Short mmCIF file of C-alpha atoms and ligand atoms in Angstrom, two decimals:
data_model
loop_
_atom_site.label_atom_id
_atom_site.label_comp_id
_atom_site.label_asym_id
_atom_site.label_seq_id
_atom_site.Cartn_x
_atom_site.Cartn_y
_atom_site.Cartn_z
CA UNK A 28 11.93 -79.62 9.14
CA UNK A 29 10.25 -79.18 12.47
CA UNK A 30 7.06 -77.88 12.65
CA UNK A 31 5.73 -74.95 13.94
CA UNK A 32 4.97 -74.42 17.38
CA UNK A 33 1.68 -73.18 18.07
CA UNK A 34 0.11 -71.53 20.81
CA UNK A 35 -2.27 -74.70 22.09
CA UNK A 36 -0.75 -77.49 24.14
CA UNK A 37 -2.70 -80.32 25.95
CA UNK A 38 -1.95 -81.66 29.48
CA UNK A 39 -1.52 -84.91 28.69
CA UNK A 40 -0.17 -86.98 26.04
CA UNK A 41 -2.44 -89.22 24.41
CA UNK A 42 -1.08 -91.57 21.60
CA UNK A 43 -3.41 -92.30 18.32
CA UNK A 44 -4.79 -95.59 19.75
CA UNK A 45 -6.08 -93.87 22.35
CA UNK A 46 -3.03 -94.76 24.88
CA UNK A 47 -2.58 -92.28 27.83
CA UNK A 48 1.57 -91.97 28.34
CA UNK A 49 2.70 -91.73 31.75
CA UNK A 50 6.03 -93.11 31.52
CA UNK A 51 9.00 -91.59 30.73
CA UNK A 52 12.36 -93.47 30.67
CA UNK A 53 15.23 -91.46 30.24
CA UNK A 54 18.28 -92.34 28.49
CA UNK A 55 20.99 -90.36 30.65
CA UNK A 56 24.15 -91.55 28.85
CA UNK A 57 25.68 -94.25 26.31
CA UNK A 58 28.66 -95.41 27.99
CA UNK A 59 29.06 -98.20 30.65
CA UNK A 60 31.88 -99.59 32.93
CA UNK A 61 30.23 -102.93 31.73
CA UNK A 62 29.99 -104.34 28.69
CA UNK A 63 27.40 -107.18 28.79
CA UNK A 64 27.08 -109.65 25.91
CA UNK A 65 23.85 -109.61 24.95
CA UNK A 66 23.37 -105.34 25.26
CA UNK A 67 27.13 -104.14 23.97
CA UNK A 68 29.73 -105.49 21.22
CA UNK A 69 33.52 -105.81 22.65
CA UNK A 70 34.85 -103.00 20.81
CA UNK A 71 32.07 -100.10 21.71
CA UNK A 72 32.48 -96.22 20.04
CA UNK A 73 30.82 -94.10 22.34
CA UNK A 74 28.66 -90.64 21.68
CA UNK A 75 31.21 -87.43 21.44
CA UNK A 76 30.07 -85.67 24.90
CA UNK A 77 28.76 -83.06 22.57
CA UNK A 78 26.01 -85.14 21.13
CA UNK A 79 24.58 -86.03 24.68
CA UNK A 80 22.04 -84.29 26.09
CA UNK A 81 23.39 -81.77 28.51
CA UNK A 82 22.56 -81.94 32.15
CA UNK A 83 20.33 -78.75 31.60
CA UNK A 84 18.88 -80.05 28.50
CA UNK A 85 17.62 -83.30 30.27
CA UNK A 86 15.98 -81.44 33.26
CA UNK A 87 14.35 -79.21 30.23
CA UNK A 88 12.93 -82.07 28.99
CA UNK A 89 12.02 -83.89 31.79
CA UNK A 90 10.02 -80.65 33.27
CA UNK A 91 8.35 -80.91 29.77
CA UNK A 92 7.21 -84.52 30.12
CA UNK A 93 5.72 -83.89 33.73
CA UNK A 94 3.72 -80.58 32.63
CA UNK A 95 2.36 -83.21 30.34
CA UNK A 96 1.06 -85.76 32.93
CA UNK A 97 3.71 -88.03 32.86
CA UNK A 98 3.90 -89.25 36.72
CA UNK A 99 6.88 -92.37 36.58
CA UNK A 100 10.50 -90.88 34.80
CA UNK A 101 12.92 -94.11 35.20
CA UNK A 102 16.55 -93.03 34.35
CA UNK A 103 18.81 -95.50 32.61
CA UNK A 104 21.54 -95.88 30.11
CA UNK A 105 23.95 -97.00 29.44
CA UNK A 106 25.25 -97.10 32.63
CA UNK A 107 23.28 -93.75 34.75
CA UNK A 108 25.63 -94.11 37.63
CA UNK A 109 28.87 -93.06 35.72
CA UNK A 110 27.16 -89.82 33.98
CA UNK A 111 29.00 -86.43 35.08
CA UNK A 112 27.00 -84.21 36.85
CA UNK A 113 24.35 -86.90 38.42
CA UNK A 114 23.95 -85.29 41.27
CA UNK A 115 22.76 -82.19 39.46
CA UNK A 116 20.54 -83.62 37.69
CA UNK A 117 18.88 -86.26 40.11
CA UNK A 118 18.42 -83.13 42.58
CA UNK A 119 16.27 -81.17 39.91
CA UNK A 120 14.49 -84.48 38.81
CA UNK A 121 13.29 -85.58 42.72
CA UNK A 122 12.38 -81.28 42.51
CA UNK A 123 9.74 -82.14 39.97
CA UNK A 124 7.45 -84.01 42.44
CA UNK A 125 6.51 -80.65 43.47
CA UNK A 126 5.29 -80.29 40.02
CA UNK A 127 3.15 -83.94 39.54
CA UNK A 128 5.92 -86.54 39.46
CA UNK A 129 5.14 -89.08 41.73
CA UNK A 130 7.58 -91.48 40.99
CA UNK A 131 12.07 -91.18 40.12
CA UNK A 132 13.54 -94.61 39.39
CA UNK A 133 16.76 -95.88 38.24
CA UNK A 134 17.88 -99.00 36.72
CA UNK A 135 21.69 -99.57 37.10
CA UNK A 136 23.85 -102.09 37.00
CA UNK A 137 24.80 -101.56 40.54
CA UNK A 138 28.54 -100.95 40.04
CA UNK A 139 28.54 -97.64 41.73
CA UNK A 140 26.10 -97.24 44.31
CA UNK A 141 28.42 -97.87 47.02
CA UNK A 142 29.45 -94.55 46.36
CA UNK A 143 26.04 -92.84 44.75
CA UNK A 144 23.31 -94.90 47.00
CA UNK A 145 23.27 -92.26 50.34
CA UNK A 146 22.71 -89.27 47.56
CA UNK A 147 20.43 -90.69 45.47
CA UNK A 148 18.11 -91.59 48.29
CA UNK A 149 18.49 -87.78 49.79
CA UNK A 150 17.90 -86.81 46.11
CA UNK A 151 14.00 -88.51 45.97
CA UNK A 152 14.84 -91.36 43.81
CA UNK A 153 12.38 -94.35 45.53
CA UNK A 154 13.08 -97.54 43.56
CA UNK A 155 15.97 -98.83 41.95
CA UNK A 156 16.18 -101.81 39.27
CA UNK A 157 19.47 -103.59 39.74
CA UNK A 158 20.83 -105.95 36.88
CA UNK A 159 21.89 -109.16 38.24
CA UNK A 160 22.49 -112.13 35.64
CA UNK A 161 24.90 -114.74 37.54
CA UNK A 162 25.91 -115.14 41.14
CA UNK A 163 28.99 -116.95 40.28
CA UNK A 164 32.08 -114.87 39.78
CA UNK A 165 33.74 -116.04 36.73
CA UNK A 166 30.38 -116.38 35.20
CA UNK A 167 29.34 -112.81 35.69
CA UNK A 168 32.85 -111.69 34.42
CA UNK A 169 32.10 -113.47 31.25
CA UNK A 170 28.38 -112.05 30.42
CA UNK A 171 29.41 -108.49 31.78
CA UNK A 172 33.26 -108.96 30.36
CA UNK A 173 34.08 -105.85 32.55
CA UNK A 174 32.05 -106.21 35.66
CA UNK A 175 33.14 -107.95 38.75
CA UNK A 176 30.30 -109.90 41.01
CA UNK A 177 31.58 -108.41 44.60
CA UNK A 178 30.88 -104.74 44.13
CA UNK A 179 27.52 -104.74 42.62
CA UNK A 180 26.77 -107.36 45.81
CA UNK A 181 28.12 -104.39 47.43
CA UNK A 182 26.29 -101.94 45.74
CA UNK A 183 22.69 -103.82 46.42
CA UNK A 184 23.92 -103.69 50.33
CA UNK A 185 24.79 -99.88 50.17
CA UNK A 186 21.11 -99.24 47.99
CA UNK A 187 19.88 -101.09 51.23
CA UNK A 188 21.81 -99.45 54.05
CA UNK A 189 20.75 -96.37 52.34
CA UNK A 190 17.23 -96.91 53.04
CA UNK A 191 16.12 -98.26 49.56
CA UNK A 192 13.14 -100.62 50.15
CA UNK A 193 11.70 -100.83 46.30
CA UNK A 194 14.77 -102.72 44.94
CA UNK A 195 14.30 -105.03 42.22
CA UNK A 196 16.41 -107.71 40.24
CA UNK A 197 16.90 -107.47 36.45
CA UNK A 198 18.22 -111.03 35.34
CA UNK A 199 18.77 -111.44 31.41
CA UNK A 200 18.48 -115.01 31.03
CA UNK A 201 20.60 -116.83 28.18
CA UNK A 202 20.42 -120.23 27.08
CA UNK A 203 23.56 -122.06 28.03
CA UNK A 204 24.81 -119.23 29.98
CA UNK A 205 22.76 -118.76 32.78
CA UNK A 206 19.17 -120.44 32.38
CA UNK A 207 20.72 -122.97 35.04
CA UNK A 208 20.81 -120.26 37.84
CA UNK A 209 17.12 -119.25 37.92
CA UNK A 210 16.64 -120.94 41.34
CA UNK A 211 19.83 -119.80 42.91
CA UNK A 212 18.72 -116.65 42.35
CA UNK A 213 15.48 -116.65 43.18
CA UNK A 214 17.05 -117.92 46.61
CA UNK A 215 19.04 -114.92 46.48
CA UNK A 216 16.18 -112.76 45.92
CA UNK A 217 14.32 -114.35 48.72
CA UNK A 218 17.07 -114.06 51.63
CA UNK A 219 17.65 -110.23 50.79
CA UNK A 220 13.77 -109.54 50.36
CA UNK A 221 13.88 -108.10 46.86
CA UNK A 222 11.99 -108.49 44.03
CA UNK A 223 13.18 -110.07 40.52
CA UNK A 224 12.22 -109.90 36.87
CA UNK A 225 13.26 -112.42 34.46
CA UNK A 226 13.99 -110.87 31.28
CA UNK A 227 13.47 -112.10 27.81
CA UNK A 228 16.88 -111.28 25.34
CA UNK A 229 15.68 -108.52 23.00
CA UNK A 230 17.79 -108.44 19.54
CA UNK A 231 18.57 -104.98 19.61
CA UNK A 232 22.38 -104.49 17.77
CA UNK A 233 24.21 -106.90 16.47
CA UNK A 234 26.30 -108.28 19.23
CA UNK A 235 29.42 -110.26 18.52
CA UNK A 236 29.16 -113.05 21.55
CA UNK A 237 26.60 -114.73 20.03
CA UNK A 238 23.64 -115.18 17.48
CA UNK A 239 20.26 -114.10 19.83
CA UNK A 240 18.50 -117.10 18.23
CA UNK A 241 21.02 -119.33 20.10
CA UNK A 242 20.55 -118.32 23.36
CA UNK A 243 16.62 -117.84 23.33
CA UNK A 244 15.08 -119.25 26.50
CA UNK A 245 11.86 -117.92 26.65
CA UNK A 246 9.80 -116.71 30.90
CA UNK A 247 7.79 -119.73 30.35
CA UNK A 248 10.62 -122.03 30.86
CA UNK A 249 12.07 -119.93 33.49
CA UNK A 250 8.74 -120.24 34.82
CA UNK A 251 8.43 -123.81 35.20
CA UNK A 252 12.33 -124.25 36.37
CA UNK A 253 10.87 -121.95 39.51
CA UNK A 254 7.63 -124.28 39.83
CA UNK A 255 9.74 -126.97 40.14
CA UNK A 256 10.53 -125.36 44.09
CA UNK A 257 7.52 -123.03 44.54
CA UNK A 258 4.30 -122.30 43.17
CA UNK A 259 3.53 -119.03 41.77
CA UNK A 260 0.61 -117.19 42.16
CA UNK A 261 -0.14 -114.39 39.69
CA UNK A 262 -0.89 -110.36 41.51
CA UNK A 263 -3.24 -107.71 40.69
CA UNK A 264 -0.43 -106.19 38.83
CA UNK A 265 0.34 -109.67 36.80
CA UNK A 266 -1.41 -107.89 33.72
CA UNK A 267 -0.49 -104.54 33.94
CA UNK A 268 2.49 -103.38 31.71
CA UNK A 269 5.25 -105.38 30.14
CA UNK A 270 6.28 -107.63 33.84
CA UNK A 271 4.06 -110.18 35.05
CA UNK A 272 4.20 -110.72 38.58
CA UNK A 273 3.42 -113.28 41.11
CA UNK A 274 4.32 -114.20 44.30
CA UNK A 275 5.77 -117.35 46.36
CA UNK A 276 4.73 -119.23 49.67
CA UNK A 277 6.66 -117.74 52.84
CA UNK A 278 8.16 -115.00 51.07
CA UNK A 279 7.40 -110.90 50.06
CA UNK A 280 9.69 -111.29 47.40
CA UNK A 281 7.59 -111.20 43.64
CA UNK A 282 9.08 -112.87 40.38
CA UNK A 283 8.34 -110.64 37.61
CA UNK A 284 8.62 -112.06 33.79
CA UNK A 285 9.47 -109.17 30.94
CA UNK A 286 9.01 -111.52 27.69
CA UNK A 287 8.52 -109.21 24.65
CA UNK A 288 8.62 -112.80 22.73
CA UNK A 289 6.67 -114.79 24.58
CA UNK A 290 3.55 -112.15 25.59
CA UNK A 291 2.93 -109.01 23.72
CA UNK A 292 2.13 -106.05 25.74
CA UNK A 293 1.97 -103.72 23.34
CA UNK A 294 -1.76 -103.08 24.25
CA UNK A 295 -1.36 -101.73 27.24
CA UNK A 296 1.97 -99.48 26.81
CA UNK A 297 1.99 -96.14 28.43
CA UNK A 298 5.62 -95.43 28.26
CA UNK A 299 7.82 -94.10 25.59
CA UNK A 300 11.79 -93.73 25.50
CA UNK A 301 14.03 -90.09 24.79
CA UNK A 302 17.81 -91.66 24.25
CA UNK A 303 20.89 -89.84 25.71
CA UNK A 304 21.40 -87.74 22.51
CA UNK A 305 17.90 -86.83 22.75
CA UNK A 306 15.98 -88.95 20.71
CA UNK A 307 12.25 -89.23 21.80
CA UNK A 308 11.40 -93.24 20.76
CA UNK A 309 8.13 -94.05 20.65
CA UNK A 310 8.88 -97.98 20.76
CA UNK A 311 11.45 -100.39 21.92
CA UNK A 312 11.03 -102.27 18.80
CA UNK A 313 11.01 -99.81 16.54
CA UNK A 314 12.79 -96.83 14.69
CA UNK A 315 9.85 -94.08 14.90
CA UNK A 316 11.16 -90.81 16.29
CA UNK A 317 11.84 -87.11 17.15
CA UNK A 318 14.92 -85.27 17.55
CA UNK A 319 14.50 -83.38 20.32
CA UNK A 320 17.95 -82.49 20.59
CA UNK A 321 17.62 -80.62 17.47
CA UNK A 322 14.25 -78.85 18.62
CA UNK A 323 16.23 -77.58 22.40
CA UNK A 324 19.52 -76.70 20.65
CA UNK A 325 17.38 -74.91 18.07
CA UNK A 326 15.08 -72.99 20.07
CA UNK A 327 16.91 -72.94 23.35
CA UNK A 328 14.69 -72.13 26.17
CA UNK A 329 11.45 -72.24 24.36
CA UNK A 330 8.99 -74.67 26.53
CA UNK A 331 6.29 -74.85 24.46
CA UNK A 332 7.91 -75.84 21.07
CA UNK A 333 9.55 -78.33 23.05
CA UNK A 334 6.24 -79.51 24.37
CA UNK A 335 4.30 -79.36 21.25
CA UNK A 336 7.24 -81.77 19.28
CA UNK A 337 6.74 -84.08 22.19
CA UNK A 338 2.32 -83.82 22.25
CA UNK A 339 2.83 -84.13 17.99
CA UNK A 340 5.24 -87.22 18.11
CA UNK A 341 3.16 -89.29 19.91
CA UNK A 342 1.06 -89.11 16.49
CA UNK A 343 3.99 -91.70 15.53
CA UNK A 344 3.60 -94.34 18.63
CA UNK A 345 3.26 -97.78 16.35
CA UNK A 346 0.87 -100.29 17.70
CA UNK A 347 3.51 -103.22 18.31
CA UNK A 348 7.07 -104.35 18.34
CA UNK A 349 7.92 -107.59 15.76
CA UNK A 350 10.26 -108.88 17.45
CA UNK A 351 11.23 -112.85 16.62
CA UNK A 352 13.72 -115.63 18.04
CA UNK A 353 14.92 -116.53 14.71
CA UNK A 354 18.15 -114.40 15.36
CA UNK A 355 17.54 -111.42 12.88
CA UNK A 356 18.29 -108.33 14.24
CA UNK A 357 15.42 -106.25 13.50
CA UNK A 358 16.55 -102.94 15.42
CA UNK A 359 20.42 -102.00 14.48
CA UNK A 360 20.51 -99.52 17.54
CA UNK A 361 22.46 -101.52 20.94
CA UNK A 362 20.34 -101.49 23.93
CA UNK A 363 22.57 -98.94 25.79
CA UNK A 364 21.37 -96.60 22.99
CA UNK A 365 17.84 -97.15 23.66
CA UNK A 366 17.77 -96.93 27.38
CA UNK A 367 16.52 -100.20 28.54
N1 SAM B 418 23.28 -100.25 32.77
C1 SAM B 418 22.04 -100.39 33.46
C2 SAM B 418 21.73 -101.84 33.75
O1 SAM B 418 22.39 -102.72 33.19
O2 SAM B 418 20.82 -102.08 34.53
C3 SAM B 418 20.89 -99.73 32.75
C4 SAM B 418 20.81 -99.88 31.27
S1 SAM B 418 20.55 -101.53 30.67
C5 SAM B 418 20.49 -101.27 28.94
C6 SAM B 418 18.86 -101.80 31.19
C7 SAM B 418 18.40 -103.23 31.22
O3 SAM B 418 18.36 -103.73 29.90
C8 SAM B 418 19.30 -104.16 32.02
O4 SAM B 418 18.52 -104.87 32.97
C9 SAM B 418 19.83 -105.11 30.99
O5 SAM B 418 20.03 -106.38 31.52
C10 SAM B 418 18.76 -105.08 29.93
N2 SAM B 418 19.21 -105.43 28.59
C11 SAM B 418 20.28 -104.97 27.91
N3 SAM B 418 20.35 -105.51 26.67
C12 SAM B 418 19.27 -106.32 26.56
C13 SAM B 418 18.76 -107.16 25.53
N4 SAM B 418 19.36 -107.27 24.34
N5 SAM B 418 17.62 -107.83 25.78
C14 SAM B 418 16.98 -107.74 26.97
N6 SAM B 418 17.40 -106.96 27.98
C15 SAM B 418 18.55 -106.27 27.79
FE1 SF4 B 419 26.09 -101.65 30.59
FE2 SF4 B 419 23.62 -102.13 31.39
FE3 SF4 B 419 24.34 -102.65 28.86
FE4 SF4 B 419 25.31 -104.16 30.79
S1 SF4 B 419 23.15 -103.97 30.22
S2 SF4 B 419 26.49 -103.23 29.11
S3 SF4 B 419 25.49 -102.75 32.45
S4 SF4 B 419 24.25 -100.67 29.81
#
């Protein structure tokens, strides 16, 4: 049963432990031209098209989110480059800085920005996370299965030949898969002048490659493999939000460490999650929701119950995520469910 929608509505959304959300990331689509071990099973089924949000829909809801003070919308997936109708929608989401966005991200696997980069500049997107886990070939075809090494190199060159300055690395780094290429692509990182984060695996799904507890390596060790060449020296920023950042001698380039294991930063989370069918998450760890879907296919066109579900859910924001490294899945939903 949803509830009623009343009359009142706040301008910002303010959790119960007193934590201001400004940070929308939108889920944009399930499917993926990769399938990456450690985010998708080999044999995927995907969402009916039916059950996605539709292009509409997602603009509805990200108009919602702004009204409400949320100033950062980062759209993922899935894979965001390979929804229909992206163009649509990234032109009425780079609209809403008129309206108190201030910032339209994207994290990708890179696949397809040779042919998407040029439009989603024009469109107001200004930073773009790119996932990069190997720099060998063969290697990259085995952790993406699908995904072939030259063309998202060539889709970080068109991001930059677009104009994109803001471009960050996503490395997922795997014990016995790739933990050995931390320098190499840090180098990488370096020559280009882009930034990196070193991610943490999360155990969301149950993937078939391998048990997560296997492949654990944890930023601290990924850490000390890049002390080894340079030292790193923490930012103003190293505190804020889930990365850590620092910077190295000679370079602009930061190294950024995501470890969900390894440091908590639950305390300081302003962000919540809605998944492509339109599932407002209120943590990455956890199963709390709101259907939104159901409230916008329910009510279609009605703003303010839309924005009253979304001020009353925050009511449900847990405290923390409980994730471990003992190899227990603890969330059954995949990652390109949750919009990483
Ligand atoms: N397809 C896009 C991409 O790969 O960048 C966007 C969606 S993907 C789910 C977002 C990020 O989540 C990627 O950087 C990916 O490496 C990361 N990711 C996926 N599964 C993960 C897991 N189990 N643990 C940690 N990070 C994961
Ligand atoms: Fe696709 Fe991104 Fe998941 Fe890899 S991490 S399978 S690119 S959604």
């Amino acid at each position: 049963m949803e509830t009623e929608a009343s009359e009142q509505t706040s301008s910002e959304l303010v959790d119960s432990f007193g934590r201001r959300i400004r940070y929308l990331r939108l889920s944009i689509t399930d499917r993926c031209d990769f399938r990456c071990v450690y985010c998708m099973s080999e044999e995927m089924t995907f969402l009916p098209r039916q059950q996605l949000l539709s292009i509409e829909e997602l603009l509805m809801v990200a108009q919602r989110f702004v009204a409400l003070g949320v100033e950062k919308i980062r759209i993922t997936g899935g894979e965001p480059l390979v929804r229909q109708g992206l163009e649509t929608l990234m032109r009425g989401l780079g609209a809403l800085k008129q309206h108190g966005l201030k910032e339209l991200a994207i994290t990708t696997n890179g696949s397809q920005l040779p042919r998407h980069a040029a439009m989603l500049r024009q469109a107001g997107v200004d930073r773009l996370n790119i996932s990069l886990d190997s720099l060998d070939p063969a290697r990259f075809k085995q952790l993406t299965r699908t995904g072939k090494l030259e063309q998202v190199i060539g889709g970080i060159e068109a991001a930059q030949a677009a104009g994109f300055s803001d471009i960050k690395l996503n490395a997922v780094v795997l014990k016995g898969r790739n933990e050995d290429e931390v320098l190499d692509l840090v180098e990488f990182a370096r020559e280009r002048k882009l930034d990196i984060s070193f991610i943490e695996e999360m155990p969301l799904g149950e993937v078939s490659d391998h048990g997560r507890g296997e492949t654990y390596f944890s930023s601290d060790d990924v850490q000390a493999a890049i002390e080894t060449r340079y030292p790193l020296w923490p930012t103003a920023q190293s505190t804020l939000g889930p990365s850590r950042y620092f910077r190295m001698p000679g370079s602009s380039t930061r190294v950024g460490f995501i470890s969900p294991h390894s440091h908590n930063f639950c305390a300081s989370c302003n962000r919540v999650r809605v998944t492509a069918e339109g599932r407002l998450l209120l943590c990455l760890g956890n199963e709390h929701s709101k259907d939104l879907r159901a409230v916008l296919r329910r009510h279609p066109g009605d703003e303010q119950r839309l924005e009253k579900s979304i001020i009353d859910a925050m009511q449900l924001k847990p405290w923390r995520h409980h994730f471990t490294t003992d190899g227990d899945v603890q969330v059954v939903r995949f990652m390109n469910m949750t919009g990483g």
